[in-house]
PDB file of C-alpha atoms in Angstrom:
ATOM      1  CA  GLU A 246       0.078   0.042  -0.005  1.00 84.00           C
ATOM      2  CA  ASP A 247       1.241   3.605  -0.917  1.00 87.00           C
ATOM      3  CA  GLN A 248       2.032   5.569   2.255  1.00 91.00           C
ATOM      4  CA  VAL A 249       3.821   8.926   3.108  1.00 95.00           C
ATOM      5  CA  THR A 250       4.791   9.613   6.538  1.00 96.00           C
ATOM      6  CA  GLN A 251       6.329  12.902   7.759  1.00 97.00           C
ATOM      7  CA  SER A 252       8.274  13.770  10.958  1.00 97.00           C
ATOM      8  CA  PRO A 253       8.178  15.458  13.230  1.00 97.00           C
ATOM      9  CA  GLU A 254       4.573  16.202  13.477  1.00 96.00           C
ATOM     10  CA  ALA A 255       5.459  19.397  15.072  1.00 97.00           C
ATOM     11  CA  LEU A 256       8.269  21.463  15.208  1.00 97.00           C
ATOM     12  CA  ARG A 257       9.158  24.656  17.265  1.00 98.00           C
ATOM     13  CA  LEU A 258      12.327  26.495  16.304  1.00 97.00           C
ATOM     14  CA  GLN A 259      14.091  30.144  17.236  1.00 97.00           C
ATOM     15  CA  GLU A 260      14.465  32.253  14.844  1.00 97.00           C
ATOM     16  CA  GLY A 261      17.656  31.711  12.759  1.00 97.00           C
ATOM     17  CA  GLU A 262      17.632  28.152  13.867  1.00 97.00           C
ATOM     18  CA  SER A 263      18.206  25.851  10.945  1.00 97.00           C
ATOM     19  CA  SER A 264      16.778  22.377  10.643  1.00 98.00           C
ATOM     20  CA  SER A 265      15.223  19.548   8.508  1.00 98.00           C
ATOM     21  CA  LEU A 266      11.869  18.129   8.105  1.00 98.00           C
ATOM     22  CA  ASN A 267      11.468  14.468   7.038  1.00 98.00           C
ATOM     23  CA  CYS A 268       9.175  12.600   4.492  1.00 98.00           C
ATOM     24  CA  SER A 269       9.373   8.802   3.920  1.00 97.00           C
ATOM     25  CA  TYR A 270       7.426   7.236   0.992  1.00 95.00           C
ATOM     26  CA  THR A 271       6.607   4.227   0.031  1.00 93.00           C
ATOM     27  CA  VAL A 272       4.744   4.922  -3.550  1.00 87.00           C
ATOM     28  CA  SER A 273       5.495   2.463  -6.517  1.00 85.00           C
ATOM     29  CA  GLY A 274       6.206   4.123  -9.378  1.00 83.00           C
ATOM     30  CA  LEU A 275       6.851   7.442  -7.682  1.00 86.00           C
ATOM     31  CA  ARG A 276       6.027  10.019 -10.427  1.00 85.00           C
ATOM     32  CA  GLY A 277       6.495  13.028  -8.402  1.00 89.00           C
ATOM     33  CA  LEU A 278       7.320  14.405  -4.494  1.00 94.00           C
ATOM     34  CA  PHE A 279       5.754  17.484  -3.713  1.00 94.00           C
ATOM     35  CA  TRP A 280       6.151  19.883  -0.904  1.00 97.00           C
ATOM     36  CA  TYR A 281       3.382  22.179  -0.272  1.00 96.00           C
ATOM     37  CA  ARG A 282       2.781  24.967   2.546  1.00 97.00           C
ATOM     38  CA  GLN A 283      -0.445  25.318   4.273  1.00 97.00           C
ATOM     39  CA  ASP A 284      -1.462  28.433   6.445  1.00 96.00           C
ATOM     40  CA  PRO A 285      -4.436  28.009   9.077  1.00 93.00           C
ATOM     41  CA  GLY A 286      -7.445  28.411   7.344  1.00 92.00           C
ATOM     42  CA  LYS A 287      -6.111  28.449   3.864  1.00 94.00           C
ATOM     43  CA  GLY A 288      -5.492  25.910   1.115  1.00 95.00           C
ATOM     44  CA  PRO A 289      -2.286  23.981   0.233  1.00 96.00           C
ATOM     45  CA  GLU A 290       0.231  26.452  -1.311  1.00 95.00           C
ATOM     46  CA  PHE A 291       2.607  24.745  -3.926  1.00 93.00           C
ATOM     47  CA  LEU A 292       6.627  25.015  -2.921  1.00 95.00           C
ATOM     48  CA  PHE A 293       8.335  22.251  -4.959  1.00 92.00           C
ATOM     49  CA  THR A 294       8.210  18.808  -7.207  1.00 92.00           C
ATOM     50  CA  LEU A 295      11.125  16.665  -7.293  1.00 94.00           C
ATOM     51  CA  TYR A 296      11.030  13.869 -10.018  1.00 91.00           C
ATOM     52  CA  SER A 297      14.017  11.629  -9.465  1.00 91.00           C
ATOM     53  CA  ALA A 298      16.592  10.571  -6.577  1.00 93.00           C
ATOM     54  CA  GLY A 299      19.249  13.210  -6.032  1.00 96.00           C
ATOM     55  CA  GLU A 300      17.320  16.189  -7.307  1.00 96.00           C
ATOM     56  CA  GLU A 301      17.476  19.453  -5.034  1.00 97.00           C
ATOM     57  CA  LYS A 302      15.354  22.548  -5.399  1.00 96.00           C
ATOM     58  CA  GLU A 303      15.692  25.678  -3.630  1.00 96.00           C
ATOM     59  CA  LYS A 304      13.441  28.888  -2.782  1.00 94.00           C
ATOM     60  CA  GLU A 305      14.527  31.755  -0.539  1.00 95.00           C
ATOM     61  CA  ARG A 306      15.178  29.929   2.776  1.00 96.00           C
ATOM     62  CA  LEU A 307      13.793  26.556   1.595  1.00 97.00           C
ATOM     63  CA  LYS A 308      15.762  23.689  -0.121  1.00 98.00           C
ATOM     64  CA  ALA A 309      14.016  20.500  -0.704  1.00 98.00           C
ATOM     65  CA  THR A 310      15.850  17.219  -1.667  1.00 98.00           C
ATOM     66  CA  LEU A 311      14.958  13.736  -2.777  1.00 96.00           C
ATOM     67  CA  THR A 312      16.415  10.090  -2.082  1.00 95.00           C
ATOM     68  CA  LYS A 313      15.019   6.568  -3.184  1.00 92.00           C
ATOM     69  CA  LYS A 314      13.255   6.614   0.311  1.00 93.00           C
ATOM     70  CA  GLU A 315      12.651   9.919   1.473  1.00 96.00           C
ATOM     71  CA  SER A 316      12.721  13.777   0.924  1.00 97.00           C
ATOM     72  CA  PHE A 317      13.947  16.557   2.961  1.00 98.00           C
ATOM     73  CA  LEU A 318      12.654  20.225   3.307  1.00 98.00           C
ATOM     74  CA  HIS A 319      15.662  22.253   4.940  1.00 98.00           C
ATOM     75  CA  ILE A 320      15.029  25.182   6.503  1.00 97.00           C
ATOM     76  CA  THR A 321      17.612  27.624   6.632  1.00 97.00           C
ATOM     77  CA  ALA A 322      17.920  30.455   9.188  1.00 97.00           C
ATOM     78  CA  PRO A 323      14.172  30.669   9.420  1.00 97.00           C
ATOM     79  CA  LYS A 324      11.764  33.815  10.185  1.00 97.00           C
ATOM     80  CA  PRO A 325       8.498  33.955  12.121  1.00 97.00           C
ATOM     81  CA  GLU A 326       6.611  34.099   8.753  1.00 97.00           C
ATOM     82  CA  ASP A 327       7.874  30.672   7.688  1.00 97.00           C
ATOM     83  CA  SER A 328       5.484  29.054  10.764  1.00 98.00           C
ATOM     84  CA  ALA A 329       3.159  27.148   8.720  1.00 97.00           C
ATOM     85  CA  THR A 330       2.181  23.469   8.088  1.00 97.00           C
ATOM     86  CA  TYR A 331       4.151  21.647   5.673  1.00 98.00           C
ATOM     87  CA  LEU A 332       2.535  18.953   3.657  1.00 97.00           C
ATOM     88  CA  CYS A 333       4.330  16.338   1.812  1.00 96.00           C
ATOM     89  CA  ALA A 334       2.785  14.317  -0.999  1.00 94.00           C
ATOM     90  CA  GLY A 335       3.442  11.565  -3.547  1.00 92.00           C
ATOM     91  CA  HIS A 336       2.181  10.866  -7.077  1.00 87.00           C
ATOM     92  CA  SER A 337       2.039   7.309  -8.190  1.00 80.00           C
ATOM     93  CA  GLY A 338       1.305   8.113 -11.678  1.00 72.00           C
ATOM     94  CA  THR A 339      -2.579   6.465 -11.721  1.00 72.00           C
ATOM     95  CA  TYR A 340      -3.967  10.268 -10.869  1.00 77.00           C
ATOM     96  CA  LYS A 341      -3.840   9.395  -7.256  1.00 82.00           C
ATOM     97  CA  TYR A 342      -1.693  11.602  -4.515  1.00 88.00           C
ATOM     98  CA  ILE A 343      -0.834  10.226  -1.346  1.00 91.00           C
ATOM     99  CA  PHE A 344      -0.404  13.076   1.404  1.00 94.00           C
ATOM    100  CA  GLY A 345       1.387  12.605   5.016  1.00 95.00           C
ATOM    101  CA  THR A 346      -0.195  14.532   7.791  1.00 95.00           C
ATOM    102  CA  GLY A 347       2.253  17.465   7.589  1.00 96.00           C
ATOM    103  CA  THR A 348       4.817  19.383  10.341  1.00 97.00           C
ATOM    104  CA  ARG A 349       3.679  22.202  12.213  1.00 97.00           C
ATOM    105  CA  LEU A 350       6.312  24.496  12.321  1.00 98.00           C
ATOM    106  CA  LYS A 351       6.477  27.321  14.471  1.00 98.00           C
ATOM    107  CA  VAL A 352       9.334  29.673  14.088  1.00 98.00           C
ATOM    108  CA  LEU A 353       9.831  32.133  17.593  1.00 97.00           C
ATOM    109  CA  ALA A 354      11.283  35.433  17.186  1.00 95.00           C
TER     110      ALA A 354
ATOM    111  CA  ASN B1326      -6.894  34.737 -13.547  1.00 68.00           C
ATOM    112  CA  ALA B1327      -8.492  33.551 -10.381  1.00 75.00           C
ATOM    113  CA  GLY B1328      -7.222  29.896 -10.029  1.00 93.00           C
ATOM    114  CA  VAL B1329      -9.438  27.402  -8.079  1.00 96.00           C
ATOM    115  CA  THR B1330     -12.518  28.986  -6.366  1.00 96.00           C
ATOM    116  CA  GLN B1331     -14.736  27.557  -4.245  1.00 97.00           C
ATOM    117  CA  THR B1332     -18.165  28.330  -2.552  1.00 96.00           C
ATOM    118  CA  PRO B1333     -19.536  28.327  -0.037  1.00 97.00           C
ATOM    119  CA  LYS B1334     -16.370  29.020   2.617  1.00 96.00           C
ATOM    120  CA  PHE B1335     -18.687  27.690   5.554  1.00 96.00           C
ATOM    121  CA  GLN B1336     -21.584  25.379   5.930  1.00 96.00           C
ATOM    122  CA  VAL B1337     -23.747  24.167   8.529  1.00 97.00           C
ATOM    123  CA  LEU B1338     -25.999  21.174   7.867  1.00 96.00           C
ATOM    124  CA  LYS B1339     -28.282  18.933   9.629  1.00 97.00           C
ATOM    125  CA  THR B1340     -28.004  15.113   9.252  1.00 97.00           C
ATOM    126  CA  GLY B1341     -29.892  14.327   6.438  1.00 97.00           C
ATOM    127  CA  GLN B1342     -29.536  17.469   4.496  1.00 97.00           C
ATOM    128  CA  SER B1343     -27.935  17.375   0.999  1.00 96.00           C
ATOM    129  CA  MET B1344     -26.040  19.841  -0.693  1.00 96.00           C
ATOM    130  CA  THR B1345     -23.717  20.599  -3.346  1.00 97.00           C
ATOM    131  CA  LEU B1346     -20.093  22.103  -2.905  1.00 98.00           C
ATOM    132  CA  GLN B1347     -18.695  24.096  -5.989  1.00 98.00           C
ATOM    133  CA  CYS B1348     -15.649  24.299  -7.353  1.00 98.00           C
ATOM    134  CA  ALA B1349     -14.191  26.144 -10.480  1.00 97.00           C
ATOM    135  CA  GLN B1350     -10.865  26.635 -12.046  1.00 97.00           C
ATOM    136  CA  ASP B1351      -9.648  29.131 -14.874  1.00 95.00           C
ATOM    137  CA  MET B1352      -6.507  27.547 -15.915  1.00 93.00           C
ATOM    138  CA  ASN B1353      -7.828  25.002 -18.460  1.00 93.00           C
ATOM    139  CA  HIS B1354      -6.887  22.000 -16.232  1.00 93.00           C
ATOM    140  CA  GLU B1355      -7.837  18.621 -17.312  1.00 93.00           C
ATOM    141  CA  TYR B1356      -7.311  17.216 -13.830  1.00 93.00           C
ATOM    142  CA  MET B1357      -9.601  18.194 -10.712  1.00 95.00           C
ATOM    143  CA  SER B1358      -9.744  16.496  -7.363  1.00 95.00           C
ATOM    144  CA  TRP B1359     -11.758  16.597  -3.861  1.00 97.00           C
ATOM    145  CA  TYR B1360     -10.263  15.982  -0.795  1.00 97.00           C
ATOM    146  CA  ARG B1361     -11.244  16.210   2.794  1.00 97.00           C
ATOM    147  CA  GLN B1362      -9.110  17.293   5.425  1.00 96.00           C
ATOM    148  CA  ASP B1363      -9.433  16.144   9.153  1.00 95.00           C
ATOM    149  CA  PRO B1364      -6.986  16.740  12.353  1.00 87.00           C
ATOM    150  CA  GLY B1365      -4.548  13.927  12.285  1.00 82.00           C
ATOM    151  CA  MET B1366      -5.539  12.495   9.176  1.00 84.00           C
ATOM    152  CA  GLY B1367      -3.876  14.710   6.410  1.00 86.00           C
ATOM    153  CA  LEU B1368      -5.601  15.113   2.994  1.00 94.00           C
ATOM    154  CA  ARG B1369      -7.670  12.294   1.704  1.00 94.00           C
ATOM    155  CA  LEU B1370      -8.702  12.171  -1.874  1.00 94.00           C
ATOM    156  CA  ILE B1371     -12.627  11.445  -2.144  1.00 96.00           C
ATOM    157  CA  HIS B1372     -13.200  11.862  -6.075  1.00 96.00           C
ATOM    158  CA  TYR B1373     -11.013  13.177  -9.113  1.00 95.00           C
ATOM    159  CA  SER B1374     -11.405  13.881 -12.833  1.00 95.00           C
ATOM    160  CA  VAL B1375      -9.238  13.599 -15.611  1.00 92.00           C
ATOM    161  CA  GLY B1376     -11.601  15.570 -18.261  1.00 93.00           C
ATOM    162  CA  ALA B1377     -15.159  16.285 -19.013  1.00 94.00           C
ATOM    163  CA  GLY B1378     -17.284  13.310 -18.440  1.00 94.00           C
ATOM    164  CA  ILE B1379     -14.934  11.379 -16.618  1.00 95.00           C
ATOM    165  CA  THR B1380     -14.854  10.879 -13.079  1.00 96.00           C
ATOM    166  CA  ASP B1381     -13.314   8.161 -10.597  1.00 95.00           C
ATOM    167  CA  GLN B1382     -13.295   7.408  -6.919  1.00 94.00           C
ATOM    168  CA  GLY B1383     -10.536   8.060  -4.599  1.00 92.00           C
ATOM    169  CA  GLU B1384      -9.735   6.755  -1.181  1.00 90.00           C
ATOM    170  CA  VAL B1385     -12.837   8.031   0.709  1.00 94.00           C
ATOM    171  CA  PRO B1386     -15.678   7.913  -1.850  1.00 96.00           C
ATOM    172  CA  ASN B1387     -18.878   6.818   0.130  1.00 96.00           C
ATOM    173  CA  GLY B1388     -21.502   9.443   0.587  1.00 95.00           C
ATOM    174  CA  TYR B1389     -20.245  12.001  -1.868  1.00 97.00           C
ATOM    175  CA  ASN B1390     -21.231  11.956  -5.716  1.00 97.00           C
ATOM    176  CA  VAL B1391     -19.478  14.103  -8.333  1.00 97.00           C
ATOM    177  CA  SER B1392     -19.965  14.760 -12.144  1.00 96.00           C
ATOM    178  CA  ARG B1393     -17.917  16.872 -14.765  1.00 97.00           C
ATOM    179  CA  SER B1394     -20.048  18.088 -17.385  1.00 96.00           C
ATOM    180  CA  THR B1395     -17.391  21.096 -18.426  1.00 96.00           C
ATOM    181  CA  THR B1396     -13.545  21.603 -17.973  1.00 95.00           C
ATOM    182  CA  GLU B1397     -14.048  24.323 -15.419  1.00 97.00           C
ATOM    183  CA  ASP B1398     -16.450  23.115 -12.823  1.00 97.00           C
ATOM    184  CA  PHE B1399     -16.271  20.016 -10.535  1.00 98.00           C
ATOM    185  CA  PRO B1400     -18.986  19.914  -7.886  1.00 98.00           C
ATOM    186  CA  LEU B1401     -19.137  17.617  -4.741  1.00 98.00           C
ATOM    187  CA  ARG B1402     -22.245  16.560  -3.792  1.00 97.00           C
ATOM    188  CA  LEU B1403     -23.212  15.441  -0.437  1.00 96.00           C
ATOM    189  CA  LEU B1404     -26.241  13.013  -0.833  1.00 91.00           C
ATOM    190  CA  SER B1405     -27.358  12.614   2.836  1.00 96.00           C
ATOM    191  CA  ALA B1406     -25.253  14.545   5.191  1.00 96.00           C
ATOM    192  CA  ALA B1407     -23.544  12.651   8.071  1.00 97.00           C
ATOM    193  CA  PRO B1408     -21.819  14.110  11.535  1.00 97.00           C
ATOM    194  CA  SER B1409     -18.725  11.886  10.098  1.00 96.00           C
ATOM    195  CA  GLN B1410     -18.764  14.290   6.886  1.00 97.00           C
ATOM    196  CA  THR B1411     -17.809  17.426   9.367  1.00 97.00           C
ATOM    197  CA  SER B1412     -14.562  18.237   7.540  1.00 97.00           C
ATOM    198  CA  VAL B1413     -12.758  20.879   5.436  1.00 97.00           C
ATOM    199  CA  TYR B1414     -13.159  19.994   1.789  1.00 98.00           C
ATOM    200  CA  PHE B1415     -10.254  21.637  -0.897  1.00 98.00           C
ATOM    201  CA  CYS B1416     -10.855  21.149  -4.872  1.00 97.00           C
ATOM    202  CA  ALA B1417      -7.738  21.198  -6.300  1.00 96.00           C
ATOM    203  CA  SER B1418      -6.702  21.492 -10.461  1.00 95.00           C
ATOM    204  CA  SER B1419      -3.742  20.439 -12.208  1.00 91.00           C
ATOM    205  CA  SER B1420      -2.655  20.196 -15.984  1.00 88.00           C
ATOM    206  CA  LEU B1421      -1.853  16.549 -17.094  1.00 80.00           C
ATOM    207  CA  VAL B1422       0.658  17.908 -19.561  1.00 71.00           C
ATOM    208  CA  SER B1423       2.929  19.656 -17.541  1.00 60.00           C
ATOM    209  CA  ALA B1424       4.826  19.050 -14.231  1.00 56.00           C
ATOM    210  CA  ASP B1425       1.539  17.395 -12.568  1.00 67.00           C
ATOM    211  CA  THR B1426       1.470  20.425  -9.570  1.00 82.00           C
ATOM    212  CA  GLN B1427      -1.852  20.336  -8.094  1.00 87.00           C
ATOM    213  CA  TYR B1428      -3.391  23.765  -7.400  1.00 93.00           C
ATOM    214  CA  PHE B1429      -5.680  24.110  -4.399  1.00 96.00           C
ATOM    215  CA  GLY B1430      -8.686  26.483  -3.579  1.00 97.00           C
ATOM    216  CA  PRO B1431      -9.455  27.939  -0.273  1.00 96.00           C
ATOM    217  CA  GLY B1432     -11.391  25.135   1.263  1.00 97.00           C
ATOM    218  CA  THR B1433     -14.881  24.762   2.345  1.00 97.00           C
ATOM    219  CA  ARG B1434     -15.352  24.226   6.319  1.00 97.00           C
ATOM    220  CA  LEU B1435     -18.634  22.318   6.376  1.00 97.00           C
ATOM    221  CA  THR B1436     -20.001  21.189  10.100  1.00 97.00           C
ATOM    222  CA  VAL B1437     -23.060  18.626   9.850  1.00 97.00           C
ATOM    223  CA  LEU B1438     -25.081  18.682  12.981  1.00 96.00           C
TER     224      LEU B1438
END
Protein backbone atom coordinates (compact mmCIF):
# COMPACT_ATOMS: atom_id res chain seq x y z
CA GLU A 1 0.00 0.00 0.00
CA ASP A 2 1.29 3.44 -0.91
CA GLN A 3 2.15 5.55 2.11
CA VAL A 4 3.71 8.90 2.98
CA THR A 5 4.91 9.60 6.54
CA GLN A 6 6.11 12.96 7.81
CA SER A 7 8.17 13.73 10.89
CA PRO A 8 8.20 15.39 13.27
CA GLU A 9 4.52 16.17 13.76
CA ALA A 10 5.41 19.54 15.24
CA LEU A 11 8.60 21.59 15.45
CA ARG A 12 9.41 24.76 17.34
CA LEU A 13 12.48 26.72 16.28
CA GLN A 14 14.05 29.95 17.35
CA GLU A 15 14.46 32.52 14.60
CA GLY A 16 17.67 31.69 12.74
CA GLU A 17 17.81 28.08 13.98
CA SER A 18 18.08 25.86 10.90
CA SER A 19 16.46 22.43 10.76
CA SER A 20 15.01 19.78 8.45
CA LEU A 21 11.61 18.19 7.98
CA ASN A 22 11.40 14.57 6.88
CA CYS A 23 9.05 12.84 4.43
CA SER A 24 9.41 9.07 4.08
CA TYR A 25 7.52 7.45 1.25
CA THR A 26 6.62 4.08 -0.16
CA VAL A 27 4.86 4.95 -3.42
CA SER A 28 5.06 2.46 -6.24
CA GLY A 29 6.23 3.99 -9.48
CA LEU A 30 6.75 7.41 -7.93
CA ARG A 31 6.06 10.01 -10.58
CA GLY A 32 6.72 13.04 -8.39
CA LEU A 33 7.21 14.14 -4.78
CA PHE A 34 5.53 17.40 -3.84
CA TRP A 35 5.97 19.86 -0.98
CA TYR A 36 3.25 22.29 0.01
CA ARG A 37 2.91 25.01 2.64
CA GLN A 38 -0.44 25.46 4.38
CA ASP A 39 -1.35 28.45 6.52
CA PRO A 40 -4.25 28.21 9.01
CA GLY A 41 -7.63 28.46 7.31
CA LYS A 42 -6.16 28.35 3.81
CA GLY A 43 -5.55 25.84 1.05
CA PRO A 44 -2.14 24.24 0.49
CA GLU A 45 0.27 26.37 -1.52
CA PHE A 46 2.68 24.63 -3.88
CA LEU A 47 6.39 24.84 -3.05
CA PHE A 48 8.37 22.18 -4.94
CA THR A 49 8.16 19.12 -7.16
CA LEU A 50 10.99 16.56 -7.18
CA TYR A 51 11.10 13.82 -9.78
CA SER A 52 14.21 11.74 -9.26
CA ALA A 53 16.64 10.74 -6.53
CA GLY A 54 19.42 13.29 -6.12
CA GLU A 55 17.31 16.19 -7.29
CA GLU A 56 17.36 19.39 -5.23
CA LYS A 57 15.29 22.58 -5.47
CA GLU A 58 15.57 25.85 -3.58
CA LYS A 59 13.32 28.79 -2.86
CA GLU A 60 14.44 31.54 -0.50
CA ARG A 61 15.20 29.83 2.85
CA LEU A 62 13.82 26.45 1.76
CA LYS A 63 15.60 23.59 0.01
CA ALA A 64 14.00 20.27 -0.87
CA THR A 65 15.96 17.11 -1.59
CA LEU A 66 14.96 13.61 -2.68
CA THR A 67 16.39 10.14 -2.19
CA LYS A 68 14.89 6.80 -3.18
CA LYS A 69 13.11 6.49 0.18
CA GLU A 70 12.67 9.98 1.60
CA SER A 71 12.62 13.67 1.00
CA PHE A 72 13.85 16.46 3.22
CA LEU A 73 12.76 20.06 3.46
CA HIS A 74 15.67 22.04 4.83
CA ILE A 75 14.90 25.41 6.39
CA THR A 76 17.89 27.71 6.72
CA ALA A 77 17.80 30.62 9.19
CA PRO A 78 14.00 30.55 9.48
CA LYS A 79 11.91 33.62 10.21
CA PRO A 80 8.56 33.83 12.05
CA GLU A 81 6.78 34.16 8.70
CA ASP A 82 7.94 30.62 7.85
CA SER A 83 5.57 29.31 10.52
CA ALA A 84 3.03 27.05 8.80
CA THR A 85 2.17 23.40 8.24
CA TYR A 86 4.33 21.76 5.59
CA LEU A 87 2.77 18.92 3.63
CA CYS A 88 4.45 16.25 1.56
CA ALA A 89 2.69 14.22 -1.15
CA GLY A 90 3.62 11.41 -3.50
CA HIS A 91 2.17 10.92 -6.96
CA SER A 92 2.08 7.35 -8.22
CA GLY A 93 1.07 8.10 -11.78
CA THR A 94 -2.40 6.62 -11.28
CA TYR A 95 -3.93 10.09 -10.90
CA LYS A 96 -3.87 9.68 -7.12
CA TYR A 97 -1.80 11.82 -4.78
CA ILE A 98 -0.95 10.43 -1.33
CA PHE A 99 -0.46 13.07 1.34
CA GLY A 100 1.35 12.87 4.64
CA THR A 101 -0.20 14.35 7.77
CA GLY A 102 2.14 17.32 7.77
CA THR A 103 4.66 18.99 10.06
CA ARG A 104 3.47 22.03 12.04
CA LEU A 105 6.37 24.48 12.18
CA LYS A 106 6.47 27.36 14.64
CA VAL A 107 9.34 29.84 14.41
CA LEU A 108 9.74 32.05 17.48
CA ALA A 109 11.10 35.58 17.24
CA ASN B 1 -6.88 34.71 -13.39
CA ALA B 2 -8.68 33.57 -10.24
CA GLY B 3 -7.10 30.07 -10.07
CA VAL B 4 -9.30 27.62 -8.14
CA THR B 5 -12.39 29.01 -6.44
CA GLN B 6 -14.70 27.26 -3.99
CA THR B 7 -18.10 28.18 -2.60
CA PRO B 8 -19.35 28.41 0.04
CA LYS B 9 -16.54 29.09 2.52
CA PHE B 10 -18.60 27.87 5.48
CA GLN B 11 -21.68 25.69 5.71
CA VAL B 12 -23.70 24.15 8.52
CA LEU B 13 -26.04 21.27 7.69
CA LYS B 14 -28.38 19.06 9.66
CA THR B 15 -28.05 15.29 9.43
CA GLY B 16 -29.82 14.01 6.33
CA GLN B 17 -29.69 17.26 4.37
CA SER B 18 -28.09 17.37 0.95
CA MET B 19 -25.92 20.05 -0.57
CA THR B 20 -23.42 20.77 -3.32
CA LEU B 21 -19.96 22.22 -2.83
CA GLN B 22 -18.91 24.22 -5.86
CA CYS B 23 -15.44 24.25 -7.42
CA ALA B 24 -14.29 26.11 -10.50
CA GLN B 25 -10.91 26.71 -12.16
CA ASP B 26 -9.91 29.05 -14.96
CA MET B 27 -6.57 27.47 -15.90
CA ASN B 28 -7.97 24.98 -18.43
CA HIS B 29 -6.69 22.10 -16.31
CA GLU B 30 -7.76 18.60 -17.26
CA TYR B 31 -7.37 17.11 -13.77
CA MET B 32 -9.58 18.14 -10.87
CA SER B 33 -9.97 16.54 -7.47
CA TRP B 34 -11.72 16.79 -4.12
CA TYR B 35 -10.06 16.17 -0.77
CA ARG B 36 -11.20 16.26 2.80
CA GLN B 37 -8.85 17.32 5.58
CA ASP B 38 -9.39 16.14 9.13
CA PRO B 39 -7.11 16.68 12.15
CA GLY B 40 -4.36 14.08 12.27
CA MET B 41 -5.52 12.45 9.01
CA GLY B 42 -3.95 14.59 6.34
CA LEU B 43 -5.60 15.23 3.00
CA ARG B 44 -7.64 12.28 1.72
CA LEU B 45 -8.80 11.99 -1.87
CA ILE B 46 -12.57 11.71 -2.33
CA HIS B 47 -13.10 11.79 -6.11
CA TYR B 48 -11.14 12.97 -9.10
CA SER B 49 -11.64 13.69 -12.78
CA VAL B 50 -9.25 13.66 -15.73
CA GLY B 51 -11.58 15.50 -18.07
CA ALA B 52 -15.17 16.40 -18.83
CA GLY B 53 -17.37 13.34 -18.52
CA ILE B 54 -14.70 11.26 -16.74
CA THR B 55 -14.68 10.75 -12.97
CA ASP B 56 -13.31 8.13 -10.61
CA GLN B 57 -13.25 7.30 -6.93
CA GLY B 58 -10.47 8.15 -4.54
CA GLU B 59 -9.73 6.84 -1.08
CA VAL B 60 -12.95 7.92 0.71
CA PRO B 61 -15.78 8.20 -1.86
CA ASN B 62 -18.74 6.91 0.17
CA GLY B 63 -21.50 9.47 0.72
CA TYR B 64 -20.24 11.78 -2.03
CA ASN B 65 -21.15 12.17 -5.67
CA VAL B 66 -19.42 14.08 -8.46
CA SER B 67 -19.92 14.92 -12.10
CA ARG B 68 -17.89 16.89 -14.63
CA SER B 69 -19.86 18.38 -17.46
CA THR B 70 -17.33 21.13 -18.29
CA THR B 71 -13.56 21.54 -17.99
CA GLU B 72 -14.01 24.42 -15.55
CA ASP B 73 -16.43 23.01 -12.96
CA PHE B 74 -16.30 20.02 -10.63
CA PRO B 75 -19.08 20.07 -8.01
CA LEU B 76 -19.15 17.72 -5.02
CA ARG B 77 -22.55 16.54 -3.82
CA LEU B 78 -23.35 15.29 -0.35
CA LEU B 79 -26.40 13.09 -0.79
CA SER B 80 -27.47 12.73 2.86
CA ALA B 81 -25.12 14.52 5.23
CA ALA B 82 -23.80 12.71 8.30
CA PRO B 83 -21.80 14.07 11.27
CA SER B 84 -18.82 12.01 10.04
CA GLN B 85 -18.69 14.32 7.01
CA THR B 86 -17.83 17.31 9.18
CA SER B 87 -14.52 18.38 7.70
CA VAL B 88 -12.70 20.94 5.59
CA TYR B 89 -13.04 20.24 1.88
CA PHE B 90 -10.49 21.29 -0.71
CA CYS B 91 -10.74 21.25 -4.46
CA ALA B 92 -7.59 21.12 -6.57
CA SER B 93 -6.68 21.16 -10.24
CA SER B 94 -3.62 20.42 -12.35
CA SER B 95 -2.53 20.03 -15.92
CA LEU B 96 -2.00 16.48 -17.11
CA VAL B 97 0.49 17.74 -19.67
CA SER B 98 3.02 19.55 -17.50
CA ALA B 99 4.50 19.05 -14.06
CA ASP B 100 1.45 17.51 -12.33
CA THR B 101 1.48 20.34 -9.81
CA GLN B 102 -1.88 20.65 -8.07
CA TYR B 103 -3.30 24.07 -7.28
CA PHE B 104 -5.72 24.19 -4.37
CA GLY B 105 -8.76 26.28 -3.64
CA PRO B 106 -9.30 28.09 -0.32
CA GLY B 107 -11.51 25.34 1.12
CA THR B 108 -15.03 24.90 2.46
CA ARG B 109 -15.51 24.27 6.18
CA LEU B 110 -18.54 22.01 6.61
CA THR B 111 -20.22 21.18 9.90
CA VAL B 112 -22.96 18.53 10.05
CA LEU B 113 -25.07 18.61 13.20
